[in-house]
Tab-separated table of C-alpha atoms in Angstrom:
chain	number	residue	atom	x	y	z
A	17	MET	CA	26.332	-40.325	63.946
A	18	LYS	CA	25.871	-44.076	64.630
A	19	VAL	CA	24.520	-45.992	61.683
A	20	SER	CA	24.868	-49.089	63.619
A	21	ASN	CA	21.524	-48.701	65.320
A	22	THR	CA	19.856	-48.849	61.787
A	23	PRO	CA	16.831	-50.983	62.096
A	24	ASN	CA	17.071	-54.309	60.348
A	25	SER	CA	13.748	-54.329	58.846
A	26	THR	CA	13.505	-52.924	55.158
A	27	PRO	CA	11.238	-50.076	55.066
A	28	SER	CA	10.215	-50.394	51.899
A	29	ILE	CA	6.631	-49.986	50.577
A	30	THR	CA	5.321	-53.173	48.498
A	31	GLN	CA	3.731	-52.063	45.183
A	32	TYR	CA	1.663	-54.244	43.004
A	33	VAL	CA	0.486	-54.254	39.312
A	34	ALA	CA	-0.819	-56.904	36.929
A	35	ARG	CA	-0.155	-57.579	33.474
A	36	GLN	CA	-2.556	-59.322	30.856
A	37	PRO	CA	-0.927	-60.660	27.669
A	38	ILE	CA	-2.518	-59.705	24.462
A	39	PHE	CA	-2.071	-62.346	21.637
A	40	ASN	CA	-2.387	-62.259	17.738
A	41	ILE	CA	-3.838	-64.599	15.538
A	42	GLU	CA	-0.864	-67.258	15.765
A	43	LYS	CA	-1.399	-67.174	19.736
A	44	GLU	CA	1.894	-65.216	19.906
A	45	LEU	CA	2.386	-62.414	22.547
A	46	PHE	CA	1.583	-58.876	21.012
A	47	ALA	CA	1.598	-56.913	24.005
A	48	TYR	CA	0.550	-56.623	27.754
A	49	GLU	CA	-2.164	-54.490	29.420
A	50	LEU	CA	-0.914	-53.186	32.654
A	51	LEU	CA	-3.518	-53.018	35.399
A	52	TYR	CA	-3.558	-51.245	38.732
A	53	ARG	CA	-3.467	-53.297	41.992
A	54	ASN	CA	-3.132	-52.102	45.483
A	55	SER	CA	-2.674	-55.406	46.864
A	56	PRO	CA	-1.797	-59.068	46.374
A	57	ASN	CA	-5.691	-59.666	45.387
A	58	ASN	CA	-5.573	-59.996	41.762
A	59	ALA	CA	-8.597	-57.474	41.289
A	60	PHE	CA	-9.220	-53.951	40.876
A	61	PRO	CA	-10.042	-52.396	44.183
A	62	VAL	CA	-13.312	-51.427	44.725
A	63	GLY	CA	-14.306	-47.872	44.958
A	64	THR	CA	-11.050	-46.805	43.334
A	65	SER	CA	-11.687	-43.867	40.797
A	66	ASP	CA	-10.270	-44.147	37.378
A	67	GLN	CA	-8.180	-40.817	38.311
A	68	HIS	CA	-6.478	-42.427	41.368
A	69	ALA	CA	-6.053	-46.023	39.580
A	70	THR	CA	-4.429	-44.014	36.510
A	71	SER	CA	-2.236	-42.013	38.379
A	72	ARG	CA	-1.335	-44.608	40.879
A	73	LEU	CA	-0.283	-46.978	37.933
A	74	PHE	CA	1.234	-44.181	36.088
A	75	PHE	CA	3.503	-43.153	38.704
A	76	ASN	CA	4.461	-46.664	39.939
A	77	THR	CA	5.219	-48.437	36.539
A	78	LEU	CA	6.844	-45.388	34.733
A	79	MET	CA	8.573	-43.808	37.360
A	80	LEU	CA	9.733	-46.521	39.511
A	81	VAL	CA	10.154	-49.581	37.540
A	82	GLY	CA	9.187	-48.381	34.006
A	83	PRO	CA	7.095	-50.088	31.626
A	84	GLU	CA	9.817	-51.802	29.501
A	85	LYS	CA	10.577	-53.683	32.531
A	86	LEU	CA	7.038	-54.871	33.464
A	87	THR	CA	6.540	-55.897	30.018
A	88	ALA	CA	9.659	-57.329	29.273
A	89	HIS	CA	10.134	-54.884	26.393
A	90	GLN	CA	6.782	-55.532	24.810
A	91	LEU	CA	4.187	-53.118	23.794
A	92	ALA	CA	2.493	-51.695	26.987
A	93	PHE	CA	-1.202	-50.869	26.959
A	94	ILE	CA	-2.195	-48.385	29.674
A	95	ASN	CA	-5.631	-47.088	30.675
A	96	LEU	CA	-5.679	-43.249	31.048
A	97	SER	CA	-8.670	-41.494	32.857
A	98	THR	CA	-10.307	-38.486	31.170
A	99	ASP	CA	-8.735	-35.970	33.453
A	100	ALA	CA	-5.142	-37.715	33.105
A	101	LEU	CA	-5.282	-37.896	29.124
A	102	LEU	CA	-6.351	-33.936	29.019
A	103	ASP	CA	-3.824	-32.969	31.700
A	104	ASP	CA	-1.049	-34.006	29.387
A	105	PHE	CA	0.153	-37.507	31.652
A	106	PRO	CA	0.933	-38.867	27.963
A	107	LYS	CA	3.687	-36.742	27.379
A	108	LEU	CA	5.536	-38.741	30.265
A	109	LEU	CA	4.929	-42.025	28.273
A	110	ASN	CA	7.328	-42.963	25.259
A	111	PRO	CA	4.972	-43.086	22.219
A	112	GLU	CA	7.063	-45.736	20.695
A	113	THR	CA	6.327	-48.604	23.402
A	114	THR	CA	2.970	-47.705	24.660
A	115	VAL	CA	-0.705	-47.388	23.509
A	116	ILE	CA	-3.073	-45.254	25.369
A	117	GLU	CA	-6.349	-46.726	26.200
A	118	ILE	CA	-9.077	-44.332	26.622
A	119	VAL	CA	-11.468	-45.984	29.504
A	120	GLU	CA	-15.137	-46.754	28.939
A	121	ARG	CA	-16.266	-44.294	31.581
A	122	ALA	CA	-14.524	-41.249	29.632
A	123	VAL	CA	-16.178	-38.174	29.761
A	124	ASN	CA	-16.195	-34.826	27.859
A	125	ILE	CA	-15.725	-36.672	24.614
A	126	ALA	CA	-15.374	-33.608	22.516
A	127	ALA	CA	-12.254	-32.448	24.477
A	128	VAL	CA	-10.742	-35.977	24.629
A	129	ALA	CA	-11.003	-36.228	20.645
A	130	ASN	CA	-9.092	-32.819	20.494
A	131	ARG	CA	-6.432	-33.789	22.757
A	132	VAL	CA	-6.135	-37.433	20.847
A	133	ARG	CA	-5.550	-35.326	17.686
A	134	ALA	CA	-3.011	-33.197	19.140
A	135	LEU	CA	-1.188	-36.152	20.703
A	136	LYS	CA	-1.450	-38.289	17.344
A	137	LYS	CA	0.715	-35.542	15.694
A	138	ASP	CA	3.397	-36.551	18.024
A	139	GLY	CA	3.319	-40.212	17.307
A	140	TYR	CA	0.992	-41.319	20.344
A	141	ILE	CA	-1.279	-44.166	19.423
A	142	PHE	CA	-4.794	-44.921	21.096
A	143	ALA	CA	-7.167	-47.491	21.837
A	144	LEU	CA	-11.039	-47.317	22.658
A	145	ASP	CA	-11.608	-49.611	25.650
A	146	ASP	CA	-14.845	-51.707	26.211
A	147	TYR	CA	-16.510	-50.176	23.182
A	148	ASP	CA	-20.197	-50.299	23.482
A	149	GLY	CA	-21.556	-49.235	20.113
A	150	ASP	CA	-22.615	-45.954	21.816
A	151	ALA	CA	-23.108	-43.108	19.468
A	152	LYS	CA	-21.093	-40.800	21.899
A	153	TRP	CA	-17.806	-42.646	20.612
A	154	GLU	CA	-18.120	-41.558	17.119
A	155	PRO	CA	-15.720	-38.789	17.305
A	156	LEU	CA	-12.804	-41.088	18.784
A	157	LEU	CA	-13.464	-43.949	16.386
A	158	ALA	CA	-11.665	-42.460	13.599
A	159	LEU	CA	-8.872	-41.349	15.570
A	160	VAL	CA	-7.957	-44.701	17.399
A	161	SER	CA	-5.875	-47.621	16.335
A	162	TYR	CA	-7.692	-50.149	18.213
A	163	ILE	CA	-10.880	-50.992	19.296
A	164	LYS	CA	-11.503	-53.242	22.154
A	165	ILE	CA	-14.713	-55.212	22.812
A	166	GLU	CA	-15.739	-58.062	25.233
A	167	ALA	CA	-16.708	-61.304	23.886
A	168	ASP	CA	-20.260	-62.107	24.527
A	169	GLU	CA	-22.619	-64.880	24.527
A	170	PRO	CA	-23.928	-66.296	22.234
A	171	ILE	CA	-20.396	-65.738	20.541
A	172	ILE	CA	-22.023	-65.148	17.457
A	173	LYS	CA	-23.295	-61.843	18.196
A	174	THR	CA	-19.669	-60.775	18.826
A	175	THR	CA	-18.408	-62.322	15.710
A	176	ILE	CA	-21.039	-60.243	13.825
A	177	TRP	CA	-19.986	-56.993	15.555
A	178	VAL	CA	-16.689	-57.759	14.808
A	179	LYS	CA	-16.992	-58.071	10.968
A	180	LYS	CA	-19.046	-54.860	11.251
A	181	LEU	CA	-16.454	-52.980	12.695
A	182	LYS	CA	-13.909	-54.196	10.593
A	183	ARG	CA	-16.022	-52.879	7.723
A	184	ASN	CA	-16.898	-49.582	9.045
A	185	TYR	CA	-13.318	-48.880	10.673
A	186	PRO	CA	-10.922	-50.647	8.625
A	187	HIS	CA	-7.724	-48.562	9.929
A	188	CYS	CA	-8.491	-50.300	13.214
A	189	LYS	CA	-7.292	-53.168	14.756
A	190	ILE	CA	-10.211	-55.094	16.934
A	191	ILE	CA	-8.961	-56.453	20.132
A	192	VAL	CA	-11.662	-58.861	22.182
A	193	GLU	CA	-11.177	-59.504	25.715
A	194	ARG	CA	-12.597	-62.061	28.146
A	195	ILE	CA	-12.191	-64.998	25.673
A	196	GLU	CA	-12.666	-68.141	27.765
A	197	THR	CA	-12.875	-70.999	25.282
A	198	HIS	CA	-10.967	-72.275	22.413
A	199	GLN	CA	-14.193	-72.408	20.330
A	200	GLN	CA	-14.764	-68.389	20.972
A	201	PHE	CA	-11.049	-67.737	19.902
A	202	LEU	CA	-11.453	-69.970	16.628
A	203	LEU	CA	-14.956	-68.047	15.717
A	204	LEU	CA	-13.422	-64.728	16.296
A	205	LYS	CA	-10.454	-65.519	14.592
A	206	ALA	CA	-12.587	-66.555	11.355
A	207	ALA	CA	-14.621	-63.207	11.732
A	208	GLY	CA	-11.419	-61.181	11.282
A	209	CYS	CA	-10.354	-60.403	14.803
A	210	ASP	CA	-6.775	-59.130	14.670
A	211	TYR	CA	-5.779	-59.595	18.874
A	212	PHE	CA	-7.114	-61.568	21.575
A	213	GLN	CA	-7.191	-61.274	25.401
A	214	GLY	CA	-8.842	-63.718	28.259
A	215	PHE	CA	-8.607	-66.276	30.558
A	216	PHE	CA	-8.340	-68.942	27.770
A	217	PHE	CA	-4.865	-67.658	27.174
A	218	SER	CA	-3.825	-66.110	30.569
A	219	GLN	CA	-5.374	-64.744	33.769
A	220	PRO	CA	-3.584	-61.148	34.597
A	221	GLU	CA	-0.427	-61.983	36.213
A	222	MET	CA	0.349	-60.231	39.400
A	223	ILE	CA	3.927	-58.221	39.566
A	224	SER	CA	5.006	-57.026	43.118
A	225	TYR	CA	8.197	-54.815	43.859
A	226	SER	CA	9.655	-52.706	46.848
A	227	GLY	CA	9.558	-49.001	46.448
A	228	VAL	CA	10.182	-45.991	48.646
A	229	ASP	CA	6.787	-43.436	48.431
A	230	PRO	CA	7.638	-39.650	48.547
A	231	SER	CA	6.502	-37.988	51.629
A	232	LYS	CA	3.474	-35.864	51.188
A	233	ALA	CA	5.379	-32.674	52.378
A	234	SER	CA	8.034	-32.959	49.784
A	235	VAL	CA	5.072	-33.368	46.987
A	236	PHE	CA	3.429	-30.337	48.190
A	237	ASP	CA	6.665	-28.396	48.386
A	238	LEU	CA	7.376	-29.277	44.932
A	239	LEU	CA	3.738	-28.733	43.729
A	240	LYS	CA	4.253	-25.230	45.210
A	241	SER	CA	7.482	-24.788	43.134
A	242	VAL	CA	5.937	-25.784	39.893
A	243	SER	CA	2.816	-23.552	40.388
A	244	LYS	CA	5.087	-20.561	39.636
A	245	ALA	CA	5.103	-18.772	36.416
A	246	SER	CA	8.690	-19.202	36.015
A	247	LEU	CA	10.130	-22.532	37.121
A	248	CYS	CA	13.208	-22.043	39.175
A	249	PHE	CA	15.273	-25.209	38.758
A	250	GLU	CA	17.704	-24.840	41.317
A	251	GLU	CA	14.719	-24.788	43.832
A	252	ILE	CA	13.374	-28.055	41.899
A	253	HIS	CA	16.803	-29.589	42.601
A	254	GLN	CA	16.793	-28.721	46.344
A	255	ARG	CA	13.664	-30.098	46.989
A	256	VAL	CA	14.169	-33.274	44.960
A	257	ALA	CA	17.393	-34.215	46.525
A	258	LYS	CA	15.770	-33.662	50.151
A	259	ASP	CA	13.422	-37.096	48.939
A	260	ILE	CA	15.052	-40.404	47.956
A	261	GLY	CA	11.625	-41.599	46.780
A	262	ILE	CA	11.334	-38.552	44.492
A	263	THR	CA	15.170	-38.771	43.285
A	264	THR	CA	14.638	-42.338	42.361
A	265	ARG	CA	11.913	-41.460	39.994
A	266	ILE	CA	13.197	-38.508	38.726
A	267	LEU	CA	16.420	-40.282	37.535
A	268	LYS	CA	14.459	-43.035	36.500
A	269	LEU	CA	12.127	-40.693	34.105
A	270	ALA	CA	15.318	-38.902	32.895
A	271	ASN	CA	16.541	-42.541	31.542
A	272	ALA	CA	12.928	-43.302	30.231
A	273	ARG	CA	12.760	-39.747	28.419
A	274	SER	CA	16.353	-40.234	27.118
A	275	GLY	CA	15.408	-43.034	24.799
A	276	ASN	CA	18.160	-44.197	22.632
A	277	ALA	CA	20.622	-41.426	23.728
A	278	SER	CA	21.649	-43.473	26.460
A	279	LEU	CA	21.682	-40.446	29.032
A	280	VAL	CA	24.531	-40.866	31.593
A	281	ILE	CA	23.579	-39.253	34.799
A	282	THR	CA	25.961	-37.241	36.627
A	283	SER	CA	23.758	-35.415	39.269
A	284	ILE	CA	20.264	-34.664	40.456
A	285	SER	CA	20.111	-31.121	38.914
A	286	GLN	CA	21.579	-32.670	35.688
A	287	ALA	CA	18.676	-34.801	35.359
A	288	VAL	CA	16.072	-31.789	36.407
A	289	VAL	CA	17.287	-29.570	33.740
A	290	TYR	CA	17.519	-32.618	31.056
A	291	LEU	CA	13.789	-32.967	31.790
A	292	GLY	CA	12.920	-29.515	31.132
A	293	GLU	CA	10.098	-27.249	32.575
A	294	ASP	CA	7.064	-28.801	30.973
A	295	VAL	CA	8.040	-32.434	32.072
A	296	ILE	CA	8.649	-31.457	35.494
A	297	ARG	CA	5.429	-29.742	35.912
A	298	GLN	CA	3.666	-32.873	34.648
A	299	PHE	CA	5.610	-35.068	36.980
A	300	VAL	CA	4.840	-33.394	39.939
A	301	ARG	CA	1.010	-33.240	38.948
A	302	VAL	CA	1.312	-36.834	38.705
A	303	LEU	CA	2.905	-36.877	41.992
A	304	ALA	CA	0.116	-34.981	43.578
A	305	LEU	CA	-2.524	-36.562	41.957
A	306	SER	CA	-1.276	-40.335	43.015
A	307	ASP	CA	-2.047	-39.387	46.821
A	308	LEU	CA	1.426	-40.924	47.667
A	309	GLY	CA	3.224	-40.534	50.807
A	310	ILE	CA	4.191	-42.136	54.133
A	311	ASP	CA	3.269	-41.292	57.696
A	312	LYS	CA	6.730	-41.005	59.010
A	313	PRO	CA	10.109	-41.330	57.060
A	314	THR	CA	12.234	-43.936	58.022
A	315	GLU	CA	15.743	-44.121	59.766
A	316	LEU	CA	17.358	-45.171	56.760
A	317	THR	CA	16.165	-42.349	54.860
A	318	LYS	CA	17.601	-40.224	57.454
A	319	PHE	CA	21.024	-41.829	57.398
A	320	ALA	CA	20.645	-41.584	53.509
A	321	LEU	CA	20.345	-37.670	53.742
A	322	VAL	CA	23.095	-37.139	56.405
A	323	ARG	CA	25.508	-39.255	54.293
A	324	ALA	CA	24.648	-37.405	51.009
A	325	ARG	CA	24.684	-33.778	52.769
A	326	LEU	CA	27.981	-34.925	54.570
A	327	MET	CA	29.721	-36.191	51.406
A	328	GLU	CA	28.474	-32.846	49.461
A	329	LEU	CA	29.752	-30.618	52.232
A	330	ILE	CA	33.403	-32.518	52.226
A	331	LEU	CA	33.859	-32.208	48.647
A	332	SER	CA	32.069	-28.378	48.026
A	333	GLU	CA	34.956	-26.502	48.599
A	334	SER	CA	37.495	-27.919	46.038
A	335	ASP	CA	34.793	-28.946	43.236
A	336	LYS	CA	31.331	-27.994	42.894
A	337	GLU	CA	30.401	-30.614	40.215
A	338	LEU	CA	32.265	-33.076	42.108
A	339	ALA	CA	30.281	-32.170	45.380
A	340	GLU	CA	26.762	-32.675	43.317
A	341	LYS	CA	28.069	-36.243	42.227
A	342	ALA	CA	28.942	-36.955	45.945
A	343	TYR	CA	25.454	-36.074	47.266
A	344	LEU	CA	23.832	-38.729	44.697
A	345	VAL	CA	26.445	-41.203	45.600
A	346	GLY	CA	25.463	-40.835	49.406
A	347	LEU	CA	22.110	-41.119	48.417
A	348	PHE	CA	22.135	-44.054	46.458
A	349	SER	CA	24.523	-45.905	48.861
A	350	MET	CA	21.835	-46.540	51.236
A	351	LEU	CA	19.248	-47.231	48.298
A	352	ASP	CA	20.211	-50.861	48.358
A	353	ALA	CA	19.188	-51.367	51.988
A	354	ILE	CA	15.780	-49.106	51.484
A	355	LEU	CA	14.571	-50.985	48.532
A	356	ASP	CA	16.252	-54.283	49.416
A	357	ILE	CA	18.050	-54.574	46.052
A	358	GLU	CA	21.411	-55.217	45.092
A	359	LEU	CA	23.573	-52.010	44.691
A	360	LYS	CA	24.971	-53.542	41.208
A	361	VAL	CA	21.334	-53.763	39.883
A	362	ILE	CA	20.549	-50.216	41.046
A	363	VAL	CA	23.626	-48.763	39.287
A	364	GLU	CA	22.639	-50.598	36.154
A	365	GLU	CA	19.022	-49.645	36.120
A	366	PHE	CA	20.055	-46.081	36.361
A	367	THR	CA	22.655	-45.639	33.827
A	368	LEU	CA	24.746	-43.586	36.467
A	369	ASP	CA	28.014	-41.817	35.591
A	370	GLU	CA	31.242	-43.895	35.654
A	371	SER	CA	32.661	-42.338	38.289
A	372	ILE	CA	29.454	-42.644	40.498
A	373	SER	CA	29.320	-46.273	39.737
A	374	ALA	CA	32.627	-46.919	40.508
A	375	ALA	CA	32.460	-45.405	43.649
A	376	LEU	CA	29.231	-47.051	44.651
A	377	LEU	CA	30.204	-50.437	43.587
A	378	VAL	CA	34.251	-50.708	44.199
A	379	GLY	CA	34.890	-47.393	46.324
A	380	ALA	CA	36.980	-46.072	43.468
A	381	GLY	CA	37.996	-42.658	42.831
A	382	ALA	CA	37.760	-39.198	44.707
A	383	LEU	CA	34.002	-40.052	45.296
A	384	GLY	CA	34.769	-43.763	46.559
A	385	ASP	CA	37.522	-42.254	49.152
A	386	CYS	CA	34.812	-39.771	50.244
A	387	LEU	CA	32.391	-42.591	50.754
A	388	LEU	CA	34.824	-44.682	52.809
A	389	LEU	CA	35.564	-41.755	54.841
A	390	VAL	CA	31.664	-40.997	55.677
A	391	LYS	CA	31.373	-44.755	56.409
A	392	ALA	CA	34.405	-44.431	58.584
A	393	ILE	CA	32.829	-41.470	60.486
A	394	GLU	CA	29.747	-43.576	60.822
A	395	GLY	CA	31.644	-46.619	62.318
A	396	GLN	CA	33.806	-44.335	64.584
A	397	ASP	CA	36.932	-45.454	63.120
A	398	TRP	CA	38.823	-42.392	63.729
A	399	SER	CA	41.984	-43.630	62.669
A	400	LEU	CA	40.623	-44.484	59.294
A	401	VAL	CA	38.861	-41.165	59.214
A	402	ASP	CA	42.334	-39.441	59.621
A	403	SER	CA	43.858	-41.537	57.096
A	404	ALA	CA	41.102	-41.048	54.702
A	405	LEU	CA	40.667	-37.165	55.044
A	406	GLN	CA	44.344	-36.942	54.516
A	407	GLN	CA	43.662	-38.596	51.036
A	408	ILE	CA	40.871	-36.452	49.949
A	409	ASN	CA	41.805	-32.860	51.424
A	410	SER	CA	44.953	-32.578	53.634
A	411	GLN	CA	43.593	-28.876	54.006
A	412	LEU	CA	40.473	-29.744	55.993
A	413	SER	CA	40.790	-29.674	59.688
A	414	ILE	CA	39.146	-32.287	61.872
A	415	GLU	CA	37.407	-29.335	63.377
A	416	GLU	CA	35.615	-28.453	60.019
A	417	LEU	CA	34.931	-32.147	59.656
A	418	TYR	CA	33.125	-31.903	63.062
A	419	ASN	CA	31.329	-28.975	62.146
A	420	PHE	CA	30.236	-30.691	58.471
A	421	ILE	CA	28.874	-33.551	60.477
A	422	LEU	CA	26.815	-31.563	62.590
A	423	GLU	CA	25.422	-29.608	59.837
A	424	SER	CA	24.719	-32.769	57.934
A	425	MET	CA	22.818	-34.057	60.794
A	426	LEU	CA	20.827	-30.673	61.308
A	427	TYR	CA	19.923	-30.881	57.599
A	428	SER	CA	18.491	-34.451	57.926
A	429	ASP	CA	16.683	-33.565	60.994
A	430	ASP	CA	15.260	-30.408	59.305
A	431	VAL	CA	14.261	-32.377	56.278
A	432	ILE	CA	12.595	-35.239	58.648
A	433	GLU	CA	10.799	-32.637	60.644
A	434	VAL	CA	9.291	-31.231	57.521
A	435	MET	CA	8.210	-34.569	56.479
A	436	VAL	CA	6.491	-35.532	59.489
A	437	ASP	CA	4.434	-32.001	59.977
């Protein structure tokens, strides 16, 4: 197993998202609206459905980066399509830090209104985007906390509309979009508008970042697993563990859901069980709807799987719990190369167990010794392999270790073959 042949290029996929600030009457930042983008072009991609844009933005912002990172811990306004809203996507969001925008192309308003009523009981907050005065929105106007309208010319028409909305729906805050001049801002402020958004303040700001997309095969396998009447957490754990892109997002999601509890992750299985059946099912539906996937797994992904499985096997006979941690250490030890992000940043981002963090950053403890052993095997430093093996498990023969190496390579090959099919 020679990792020295690893390609130099980073096989990461660049993701894009834009954020546009929303300001209060004092021109102070109130929130950011997150906007889907699929390229460096700062525009919504032509021909993209609301459902696809929702799932892609939702998946990337929440499960890879996290809304709090993209909004610098400000309130996040996130658009959800009708299908996403009715399919319980909101349950993956933190109601304390997000506002769900109901898009202007929403349909089945009666069903949406019923869903909003139910979600409001759990603390979720809603905005009606691009309100046009149509009577079909009446069932929602009593439920939303924000109404967003566009500035129109002559601007006096918009100011009259703002006053009417404030009078008819005093419980709602009014956000006016597409403000382009200082004069428009002053007139709308005088009319009672609460919040402001537009090029006069700031154009949408592009943010790009690297990530690893899950393979389509892994997503399909997970989809089959969660389609069963009874969810098997061990099966979910095994499928998640085979895909580093899914592992990354599962751990990120577990951190996001833990809120102030500051969940300390010790294994993939712990994160899966912590999230619970409902959230796991929702997570996989988001994956499927996002239409994510790569045509070919990278060599770095293959090496990560080999390393993770080998570390797990080496420690499995002495301590099963430690072996689970070892798999995570092996997987994450390649993540810096895959994402082109410093390992220290990754460790801090995922709030990993102290023993896992210490192993990754300074090679400490039994997990660090095991990682050193595996790296020695990869570098074919057999004298170091022998001494490290004595340190970890003196009862483990070199022949058994060779069998573990072969089993790990076959395991990785099997996973990669499934991904390519």
